Amino acid sequence: MKNNSRRGFMGKAFGAVAGVGAVASLYAMKRSWDPLPSVKAAGFTTLDMSQYKENELVTEKWRGKPIFVLKQTAEMVKKAEENPKDMERLIKIGNDYFLVCLGLCTHLGCIPGYNPDEQSFLCACHGGMYDFTGDVTKAPPPRGLDIPPFKVDGNKLVLGEEGPEYKKMLENGITLKA
Amino acid sequence: MAHFTKAKNLHDWLNQRLAIDTLNRVLATEYWIPKNINFLWAMGMILAITFGLLLVSGIFLLMYYQPNIDLAFDSVNYTIMQEVGYGWLWRHVHGVAASVVFLIIYIHMFTGIYYGSYKNGREMIWISGMLLFVAFSAEAFSGYMLPWGQMSYWAGMVITNLFAGGSLHADGLVEWIRGDYVPAQAFLNRFFMLHVLLIPLAIIGLIGLHFGALRIPHVNNQDGEEIDFDAEAKKYLAGDKANSKVIRFMNDFLAKDMMVVGIFLILFFYLVFYHYDFAMDPVNFDPADGLKTPAHIYPEWYFLWSYEILRPFSTDVGLIAFAFAQVIFFLLPFLDKSPNAVPASRRGLFKYWFWAMLIDMIILTAMGKVPPEGVFSTIGLYAALTFIGLWIILPFITKFEKKV
């Protein structure tokens, strides 16, 4: 009897030590699988906004993801003004308005194509559509194209830094945190 | 310590140390197989042989493959295909086997469903088999990434995005799985590890479990007859082979198994040498480009049915339907409430259920391949709803089945 309780104690003590070790190694495994610091740090891109032409989609790259830049024509701005939610999606730099968004469908992450004549985006994979402000017009995508964190710096746009205009978009629910 | 005597020959020497005679008896010469089973029961052996082919061809590919996003594409499409002597052979064997193995798995599964081989004591055979199906799916997906072509990259993008859980928006989890914001070097390395080590280890373990699960309930038979294996084996060993309902696995049944395997291998190598391209998507011969999506993304044929269940719905509903399709087959032994483990043709409404399920999955597969537009979308939607509906009615239609 005495021996049994001694064995039982030894078993429990070993179990406790093994348990601590198991939890610690699971944490180490989780951290090993995390993105590397160098991957996380390489997160800033500066765009010169004076180089873009109206209604011509340019794809830039930020954190390995495609970024759509679409300078709006006067007509497009007029059309967007009819719908305040559309207007809030655009970024004003000087006197020009831009759509700057992640070029990844909010459904499953494919890259939609832009049709300049119809001024709309089509994601061919599952038939999702967006208008020229990146707002969703046809499901399955659950929301408009996401807008990356940005800061307006004169004529330039810094991607990866959260400026006041971006924070306002987040508050208004225009975009989710990318 | 056991008692050892001076060995008479090598066989005796090994027998004293490894009990090879006992092993041979338990695993082969006295492993009993019912007489009345047809060629569909040879699919297990075909799968074992195909897994062997995948393993050997994979080892040879591994020697020249480079798990690096700048080198991977050329290491496969140039080095292995052009430079390595007979490298093309290993690649085509590996590619064709990866595709054909799923065809055989589906035949194996539907044979089990048709003959009720998942019921009345054989539940663990079914569950371990479904676990193998999941492991093979993960193995196929991780292998599909490795040539780092366009379809590889975008399949990686789309499938890992599923883990964001739609409106849950768990982007942190997706980035954690990838080790980067997009599929990149960390992603390729970890999927390489999964494909060549972790998942194959799991598969080998699960094959052991699947075989072990057969040991006590034994394989089912064509008539769903409940055989007393001990009594029949006694009859066989006593010399009454004609009246015994069972035969030895080796060499008796193995002869039939090997004939089916032989026919399979002729077809298999015909595909390897003359039609290897059916298992290779042309889009994957463009190097991966993170800034350009292919016009139409679709998975390999064996995932099309579950892909099509995801597609016709809005994101969240689609994800739930997709998750449903992934797990529901596991529950088959418990959803089928009938006491009968006999062929579907001798059962009640289940015989219609079986063919409806098979045809529905073929329709889903066909619809998953075509672009999601117009009438195809509609057919896809109804086929997906039919799939879910069939599983919901299964317990009800089988509950009222009379014992045959």
XYZ file of C-alpha atoms in Angstrom:
582
model
C 0.000 0.000 0.000
C 2.707 2.369 1.024
C 4.666 1.415 -2.063
C 1.664 1.959 -4.295
C 1.095 5.485 -3.074
C 4.780 6.166 -3.544
C 4.590 4.891 -7.139
C 1.415 6.877 -7.673
C 3.156 10.021 -6.447
C 6.136 9.393 -8.724
C 3.752 8.900 -11.656
C 1.936 12.133 -10.947
C 5.166 14.047 -10.486
C 6.504 12.730 -13.776
C 3.156 13.527 -15.442
C 3.343 17.122 -14.196
C 6.905 17.587 -15.489
C 5.983 16.026 -18.839
C 2.877 18.216 -19.054
C 4.894 21.399 -18.538
C 7.366 20.201 -21.165
C 4.595 19.393 -23.630
C 2.955 22.819 -23.273
C 6.334 24.555 -23.580
C 7.245 22.625 -26.717
C 3.819 23.309 -28.265
C 4.460 27.022 -27.702
C 7.892 26.701 -29.330
C 6.285 24.898 -32.292
C 3.657 27.636 -32.663
C 6.338 30.339 -32.605
C 8.499 28.467 -35.153
C 5.569 28.448 -37.533
C 5.050 32.270 -37.134
C 6.113 34.624 -39.961
C 9.771 35.687 -39.594
C 10.585 39.176 -38.250
C 12.217 40.039 -41.589
C 8.946 39.193 -43.364
C 6.959 41.374 -40.971
C 9.407 44.299 -41.199
C 9.471 44.536 -44.998
C 6.087 46.190 -45.015
C 6.391 49.742 -46.456
C 6.005 50.947 -50.040
C 5.941 54.579 -51.229
C 3.942 55.489 -54.347
C 4.390 58.706 -56.336
C 0.788 59.606 -57.125
C 1.561 62.141 -59.872
C 2.573 59.402 -62.341
C -0.863 57.784 -62.847
C -3.225 58.347 -65.788
C -7.008 58.635 -65.474
C -9.084 55.444 -65.723
C -5.984 53.328 -66.270
C -5.454 50.579 -63.720
C -1.895 50.185 -62.450
C -0.916 47.261 -60.222
C 1.715 47.965 -57.588
C 3.149 45.527 -55.047
C 3.044 45.753 -51.250
C 3.848 42.875 -48.876
C 3.841 40.599 -51.916
C 0.222 41.497 -52.596
C -1.025 43.345 -55.659
C -2.242 46.922 -55.001
C -4.652 48.489 -57.507
C -4.216 52.216 -58.185
C -7.008 53.751 -60.271
C -7.036 57.512 -60.860
C -10.628 58.641 -61.195
C -11.878 60.748 -64.093
C -14.064 63.808 -63.394
C -17.076 61.787 -64.556
C -16.325 58.941 -62.195
C -15.971 61.357 -59.280
C -19.331 62.873 -60.206
C -20.908 59.415 -60.265
C -19.313 58.535 -56.922
C -20.619 61.750 -55.368
C -24.169 60.451 -55.830
C -23.409 57.708 -53.304
C -21.640 59.001 -50.164
C -20.323 55.516 -49.318
C -18.534 55.347 -52.680
C -16.961 58.759 -52.114
C -15.575 57.669 -48.753
C -13.641 54.864 -50.469
C -11.589 57.313 -52.557
C -8.358 58.976 -51.473
C -7.930 62.682 -52.282
C -4.447 63.822 -53.198
C -4.229 67.453 -54.302
C -7.255 67.845 -56.562
C -7.303 64.243 -57.744
C -9.190 61.274 -56.436
C -7.755 57.744 -56.362
C -8.937 54.282 -55.616
C -6.054 52.481 -53.884
C -7.007 48.990 -52.797
C -5.759 45.447 -52.384
C -6.156 43.734 -55.744
C -7.436 40.559 -54.113
C -11.047 39.466 -54.291
C -12.534 39.532 -50.781
C -14.100 36.142 -51.502
C -11.100 33.837 -51.833
C -8.232 36.093 -52.820
C -7.999 35.879 -56.622
C -7.070 38.988 -58.615
C -10.041 40.654 -60.345
C -9.593 42.144 -63.814
C -10.503 45.752 -64.666
C -12.643 46.721 -67.653
C -12.008 50.443 -68.354
C -15.056 50.761 -70.640
C -17.537 49.507 -68.091
C -15.428 50.914 -65.250
C -15.866 47.767 -63.192
C -13.844 44.865 -61.816
C -14.735 41.241 -62.489
C -13.294 38.314 -60.537
C -13.639 35.485 -63.042
C -13.144 32.697 -60.496
C -16.532 32.958 -58.830
C -18.141 35.785 -60.786
C -17.766 38.539 -58.165
C -18.027 42.151 -59.437
C -16.907 45.546 -58.055
C -17.478 49.109 -59.286
C -14.723 51.677 -59.952
C -14.572 52.589 -56.251
C -13.909 48.945 -55.405
C -17.352 48.520 -53.836
C -18.924 45.108 -54.360
C -21.808 45.030 -56.814
C -22.319 41.295 -57.276
C -21.843 38.432 -54.761
C -20.188 36.090 -53.674
C -17.610 38.609 -52.326
C -18.890 39.677 -48.892
C -17.552 43.260 -49.045
C -15.758 45.791 -51.228
C -12.057 45.480 -52.015
C -9.983 46.135 -48.898
C -7.909 49.294 -48.633
C -4.349 48.884 -47.340
C -3.111 51.066 -44.462
C -1.845 54.316 -46.020
C -0.605 57.781 -45.136
C -0.863 60.757 -47.470
C 2.468 62.597 -47.654
C 2.096 65.531 -50.059
C 2.109 64.001 -53.530
C 3.110 60.631 -52.187
C 1.296 57.727 -50.577
C 3.053 55.551 -47.992
C 1.569 52.062 -47.781
C 1.938 50.234 -44.467
C 1.617 53.321 -42.266
C -1.767 54.266 -40.790
C -2.568 57.938 -41.522
C -5.642 59.827 -40.238
C -7.549 59.284 -43.532
C -7.078 55.517 -43.249
C -8.131 55.473 -39.594
C -11.317 57.293 -40.578
C -12.048 54.616 -43.198
C -11.568 51.918 -40.567
C -13.955 53.696 -38.195
C -16.585 54.104 -40.897
C -16.364 50.430 -41.761
C -15.224 51.159 -45.332
C -12.472 48.588 -45.030
C -11.231 45.897 -42.684
C -7.728 45.987 -41.261
C -5.564 44.473 -43.973
C 15.831 -15.459 -21.942
C 14.387 -17.747 -24.539
C 16.037 -21.059 -25.143
C 18.209 -21.108 -28.261
C 19.592 -24.204 -29.940
C 22.187 -24.505 -32.646
C 20.395 -23.589 -35.849
C 19.997 -26.211 -38.574
C 19.852 -23.595 -41.334
C 19.261 -19.881 -41.935
C 15.473 -20.309 -41.759
C 15.732 -21.981 -38.360
C 18.201 -19.348 -37.173
C 15.821 -16.522 -38.111
C 12.791 -18.414 -36.819
C 14.314 -18.711 -33.341
C 14.982 -14.981 -33.240
C 12.118 -13.415 -35.227
C 9.372 -16.077 -35.178
C 9.023 -15.720 -38.948
C 6.841 -18.852 -39.239
C 4.304 -17.452 -36.744
C 4.363 -14.086 -38.473
C 3.798 -15.704 -41.847
C 0.877 -17.717 -40.472
C -0.879 -14.790 -38.805
C -0.360 -12.318 -41.623
C -0.603 -14.536 -44.681
C -1.326 -18.256 -44.707
C -3.960 -18.229 -41.938
C -5.392 -14.795 -42.607
C -8.828 -15.857 -43.812
C -10.670 -14.314 -46.751
C -14.263 -15.182 -47.751
C -14.567 -16.992 -51.077
C -17.437 -14.944 -52.438
C -15.804 -11.595 -53.058
C -15.326 -10.024 -56.469
C -12.591 -7.943 -58.086
C -13.769 -4.783 -56.277
C -12.181 -6.167 -53.108
C -8.775 -5.970 -54.794
C -8.828 -2.140 -54.677
C -7.081 -2.180 -51.297
C -4.137 -4.066 -52.757
C -4.078 -1.723 -55.771
C -3.955 1.237 -53.361
C -1.077 -0.317 -51.423
C 0.859 -0.884 -54.670
C 0.106 2.655 -55.920
C 1.276 4.096 -52.607
C 4.510 2.142 -53.090
C 4.908 3.602 -56.596
C 4.348 7.123 -55.208
C 6.916 6.542 -52.487
C 9.646 5.230 -54.820
C 9.080 7.822 -57.570
C 8.905 10.535 -54.895
C 12.294 9.525 -53.483
C 13.874 9.906 -56.934
C 12.207 13.298 -57.526
C 13.367 14.440 -54.094
C 17.010 14.100 -55.122
C 16.825 16.925 -57.682
C 13.857 19.019 -56.524
C 14.753 22.439 -55.020
C 12.339 23.799 -52.415
C 13.125 27.424 -53.265
C 10.676 29.834 -54.915
C 13.270 30.928 -57.488
C 14.490 27.433 -58.350
C 11.550 25.091 -57.791
C 9.860 25.591 -61.169
C 13.047 24.969 -63.193
C 14.210 22.114 -60.993
C 11.032 20.255 -61.950
C 10.451 21.422 -65.521
C 14.061 21.624 -66.641
C 16.403 19.621 -64.405
C 14.167 16.633 -63.702
C 12.411 16.613 -67.074
C 15.419 17.341 -69.330
C 18.665 16.592 -67.547
C 18.153 13.777 -65.053
C 18.324 10.394 -66.782
C 14.780 8.986 -66.752
C 13.721 11.925 -64.543
C 10.653 12.256 -66.778
C 9.683 8.696 -65.857
C 9.626 9.411 -62.106
C 7.706 12.595 -62.639
C 5.090 10.982 -64.842
C 4.762 7.961 -62.531
C 4.380 10.328 -59.568
C 1.904 12.626 -61.340
C -0.245 9.866 -62.826
C -0.225 7.815 -59.593
C -1.264 10.893 -57.581
C -4.316 11.263 -59.807
C -5.176 7.575 -60.287
C -4.869 6.851 -56.559
C -7.947 9.019 -56.000
C -9.928 7.175 -58.669
C -9.172 3.906 -56.869
C -9.938 5.449 -53.458
C -13.358 6.528 -54.736
C -14.045 3.042 -56.173
C -12.883 1.528 -52.860
C -15.204 3.878 -50.914
C -18.249 3.327 -53.087
C -17.681 -0.439 -53.020
C -17.772 -0.201 -49.229
C -20.950 1.893 -49.341
C -22.673 -0.423 -51.841
C -21.988 -3.601 -49.859
C -22.550 -2.010 -46.429
C -18.974 -2.785 -45.379
C -18.968 0.072 -42.839
C -21.684 -1.464 -40.641
C -22.112 -3.768 -37.659
C -18.625 -3.985 -36.211
C -16.772 -2.634 -39.232
C -17.118 1.050 -38.227
C -13.413 1.443 -37.447
C -12.473 0.141 -40.883
C -14.617 2.896 -42.392
C -13.394 5.644 -40.044
C -9.714 4.768 -40.459
C -10.321 4.673 -44.229
C -11.857 8.143 -44.165
C -8.895 9.400 -42.122
C -6.681 7.987 -44.878
C -8.771 9.848 -47.462
C -8.212 13.118 -45.575
C -4.472 12.419 -45.240
C -4.226 11.618 -48.966
C -6.087 14.854 -49.758
C -3.619 16.873 -47.660
C -0.744 14.986 -49.293
C -2.069 15.736 -52.780
C -2.622 19.414 -52.006
C 0.828 19.920 -50.473
C 2.457 18.114 -53.416
C 0.537 20.250 -55.901
C 2.285 23.336 -54.429
C 5.795 22.107 -55.042
C 6.376 22.785 -58.784
C 5.513 26.441 -57.946
C 3.556 27.065 -61.146
C 0.604 29.390 -61.530
C -2.021 26.849 -60.474
C 0.162 25.786 -57.525
C 0.471 29.347 -56.288
C -3.189 30.244 -56.682
C -4.431 26.954 -55.277
C -2.241 27.741 -52.253
C -3.711 31.230 -52.058
C -7.335 30.110 -52.336
C -7.165 27.057 -50.083
C -5.302 28.867 -47.291
C -7.831 31.718 -47.529
C -10.555 29.211 -46.617
C -9.029 29.199 -43.128
C -10.019 32.842 -42.667
C -13.477 31.364 -42.020
C -15.393 33.860 -44.163
C -16.900 36.553 -41.942
C -14.761 35.453 -39.002
C -11.993 37.186 -40.967
C -9.198 35.265 -39.258
C -6.452 36.738 -41.445
C -3.939 36.294 -38.635
C -4.504 32.542 -38.809
C -4.061 32.536 -42.595
C -0.794 34.480 -42.326
C 0.345 32.101 -39.602
C -0.332 29.077 -41.807
C 1.565 30.694 -44.690
C 4.350 32.218 -42.612
C 3.986 35.319 -44.796
C 1.325 37.681 -46.104
C 1.136 35.689 -49.332
C 2.385 32.218 -50.315
C 6.172 32.734 -50.388
C 9.403 30.999 -49.340
C 8.263 30.042 -45.824
C 5.078 28.600 -47.319
C 6.918 26.508 -49.918
C 9.349 25.126 -47.318
C 6.704 24.094 -44.819
C 4.518 22.458 -47.474
C 7.605 20.654 -48.763
C 8.183 19.322 -45.241
C 4.536 18.276 -44.923
C 4.587 16.550 -48.317
C 7.794 14.559 -47.927
C 7.788 13.781 -44.218
C 4.939 14.539 -41.852
C 1.922 13.538 -43.955
C 3.557 10.379 -45.425
C 4.393 9.304 -41.843
C 0.762 9.860 -40.873
C -0.384 7.905 -43.948
C 1.858 4.935 -43.118
C 0.539 4.927 -39.536
C -3.048 5.122 -40.750
C -2.509 2.268 -43.227
C -1.361 0.198 -40.229
C -4.516 1.169 -38.339
C -6.723 0.439 -41.375
C -5.232 -3.070 -41.756
C -5.455 -3.655 -38.014
C -9.130 -2.642 -38.041
C -9.773 -5.536 -40.467
C -8.256 -8.173 -38.222
C -11.231 -8.838 -35.921
C -14.358 -8.132 -38.042
C -12.685 -9.490 -41.228
C -13.609 -8.295 -44.705
C -17.259 -8.272 -45.723
C -18.427 -10.349 -48.685
C -20.568 -10.029 -51.777
C -23.723 -11.446 -50.168
C -23.356 -9.741 -46.803
C -23.298 -13.213 -45.263
C -22.207 -13.417 -41.619
C -19.413 -15.993 -41.700
C -18.093 -17.761 -38.593
C -14.442 -17.385 -39.549
C -13.102 -19.680 -36.805
C -15.401 -22.578 -37.742
C -14.797 -22.152 -41.477
C -11.025 -21.923 -40.959
C -11.121 -25.166 -38.964
C -12.953 -26.865 -41.826
C -10.340 -25.595 -44.285
C -7.407 -26.739 -42.139
C -9.039 -30.140 -41.677
C -8.828 -30.538 -45.445
C -12.446 -29.807 -46.389
C -11.457 -26.944 -48.663
C -14.441 -27.312 -50.986
C -17.065 -26.781 -48.274
C -15.197 -24.124 -46.324
C -16.441 -20.611 -46.992
C -12.988 -19.124 -46.522
C -9.585 -19.398 -48.189
C -6.079 -18.400 -47.225
C -4.989 -14.842 -48.029
C -1.717 -16.294 -49.286
C -1.365 -17.825 -51.773
C -5.024 -18.431 -52.599
C -6.629 -15.017 -52.553
C -3.428 -13.209 -53.437
C -3.523 -14.884 -56.865
C -6.805 -13.106 -57.646
C -5.584 -9.842 -56.089
C -2.449 -9.927 -58.220
C -4.360 -10.585 -61.413
C -6.443 -7.445 -60.814
C -3.289 -5.540 -59.865
C -1.674 -6.763 -63.097
C -4.538 -5.436 -65.232
C -4.430 -2.178 -63.280
C -0.692 -1.767 -63.822
C -1.052 -2.275 -67.588
C -3.593 0.562 -67.661
C -1.459 2.616 -65.277
C 1.705 2.399 -67.365
C -0.288 3.017 -70.546
C -1.271 6.340 -68.919
C 2.281 7.027 -67.727
C 3.800 6.540 -71.189
C 1.058 7.803 -73.504
C -1.364 10.030 -71.579
C 0.591 11.471 -68.674
C -0.764 14.924 -69.549
C -4.238 14.136 -68.182
C -2.826 14.565 -64.684
C -1.025 17.823 -65.462
C -2.764 21.157 -65.729
C -1.379 23.334 -68.576
C -1.691 26.442 -66.367
C 0.866 24.939 -63.994
C 3.493 25.167 -66.751
C 3.547 28.954 -66.250
C 5.809 29.979 -63.345
C 3.993 31.323 -60.265
C 3.096 35.011 -60.528
C 1.625 36.693 -57.459
C 0.383 39.619 -59.530
C -1.636 37.691 -62.109
C -4.507 35.279 -61.474
C -5.292 32.612 -64.078
C -8.667 33.311 -65.738
C -10.312 30.237 -64.308
C -9.142 28.492 -61.150
C -10.208 24.931 -60.505
C -8.685 22.088 -58.479
C -7.632 18.664 -59.791
C -10.580 16.468 -60.795
C -10.743 14.562 -57.509
C -11.551 17.680 -55.476
C -14.081 19.122 -57.943
C -17.182 17.737 -56.210
C -16.389 19.346 -52.860
C -15.219 22.532 -54.592
C -18.580 22.721 -56.377
C -20.411 22.396 -53.051
C -18.530 25.505 -51.865
C -19.096 27.549 -54.986
C -22.793 28.281 -55.589
C -23.430 29.797 -52.145
C -22.428 33.074 -50.502
C -19.098 32.881 -48.626
C -20.280 31.820 -45.170
C -22.993 29.422 -46.300
C -20.531 28.015 -48.859
C -17.921 27.387 -46.175
C -20.446 25.627 -43.942
C -21.632 23.468 -46.869
C -17.993 22.691 -47.725
C -17.190 21.727 -44.113
C -20.335 19.558 -44.096
C -19.152 17.744 -47.233
C -15.717 17.098 -45.672
C -16.964 15.488 -42.453
C -20.280 13.872 -43.335
C -18.806 10.686 -44.844
C -17.187 9.938 -41.477
C -20.652 9.643 -39.934
C -21.998 7.184 -42.510
C -21.928 4.130 -40.161
C -24.037 6.065 -37.639
C -26.416 7.757 -40.083
C -27.304 4.445 -41.733
C -29.770 3.081 -39.163
C -30.577 -0.149 -40.991
C -29.524 -3.462 -39.384
C -28.567 -4.892 -42.794
C -25.019 -5.170 -44.063
C -26.011 -6.525 -47.465
C -25.614 -5.227 -51.027
C -27.643 -2.089 -51.773
C -29.665 -3.973 -54.407
C -31.275 -6.099 -51.678
C -32.125 -3.161 -49.444
C -35.088 -0.751 -49.437
C -34.861 2.907 -50.454
C -31.110 2.768 -49.801
C -30.553 1.229 -53.243
C -31.900 4.444 -54.821
C -30.002 6.540 -52.303
C -26.703 4.903 -53.313
C -27.128 5.579 -57.027
C -28.502 9.086 -56.402
C -25.418 9.916 -54.313
C -23.031 8.499 -56.926
C -24.715 10.344 -59.823
C -24.954 13.567 -57.803
C -21.222 13.459 -57.080
C -20.463 12.909 -60.773
C -22.655 15.917 -61.656
C -20.917 18.024 -58.984
C -17.541 16.965 -60.410
C -18.563 17.980 -63.946
C -20.014 21.317 -62.791
C -16.913 22.081 -60.714
C -14.824 22.041 -63.898
C -16.876 24.500 -65.980
C -16.944 28.252 -65.298
C -19.603 29.253 -62.733
C -21.953 30.929 -65.183
C -25.552 30.643 -66.354
C -27.134 27.209 -66.424
C -24.003 25.538 -64.984
C -24.334 27.654 -61.824
C -27.955 26.579 -61.490
C -27.190 22.881 -62.003
C -24.306 23.195 -59.531
C -26.560 24.809 -56.928
C -29.220 22.091 -57.209
C -26.618 19.321 -57.174
C -25.073 20.819 -54.004
C -28.501 21.063 -52.349
C -29.249 17.472 -53.419
C -25.996 16.299 -51.821
C -26.890 17.889 -48.480
C -30.511 16.698 -48.755
C -29.474 13.095 -49.422
C -27.426 13.016 -46.218
C -30.275 14.529 -44.209
C -32.802 11.908 -45.370
C -30.406 8.948 -44.958
C -31.254 8.167 -41.283
C -34.986 8.345 -42.028
C -35.041 6.084 -45.074
C -32.785 3.485 -43.432
C -34.613 3.466 -40.099
C -37.691 1.783 -41.582
C -35.739 -0.819 -43.507
C -36.778 -4.366 -42.624
C -34.184 -6.933 -41.612
C -33.441 -9.234 -44.552
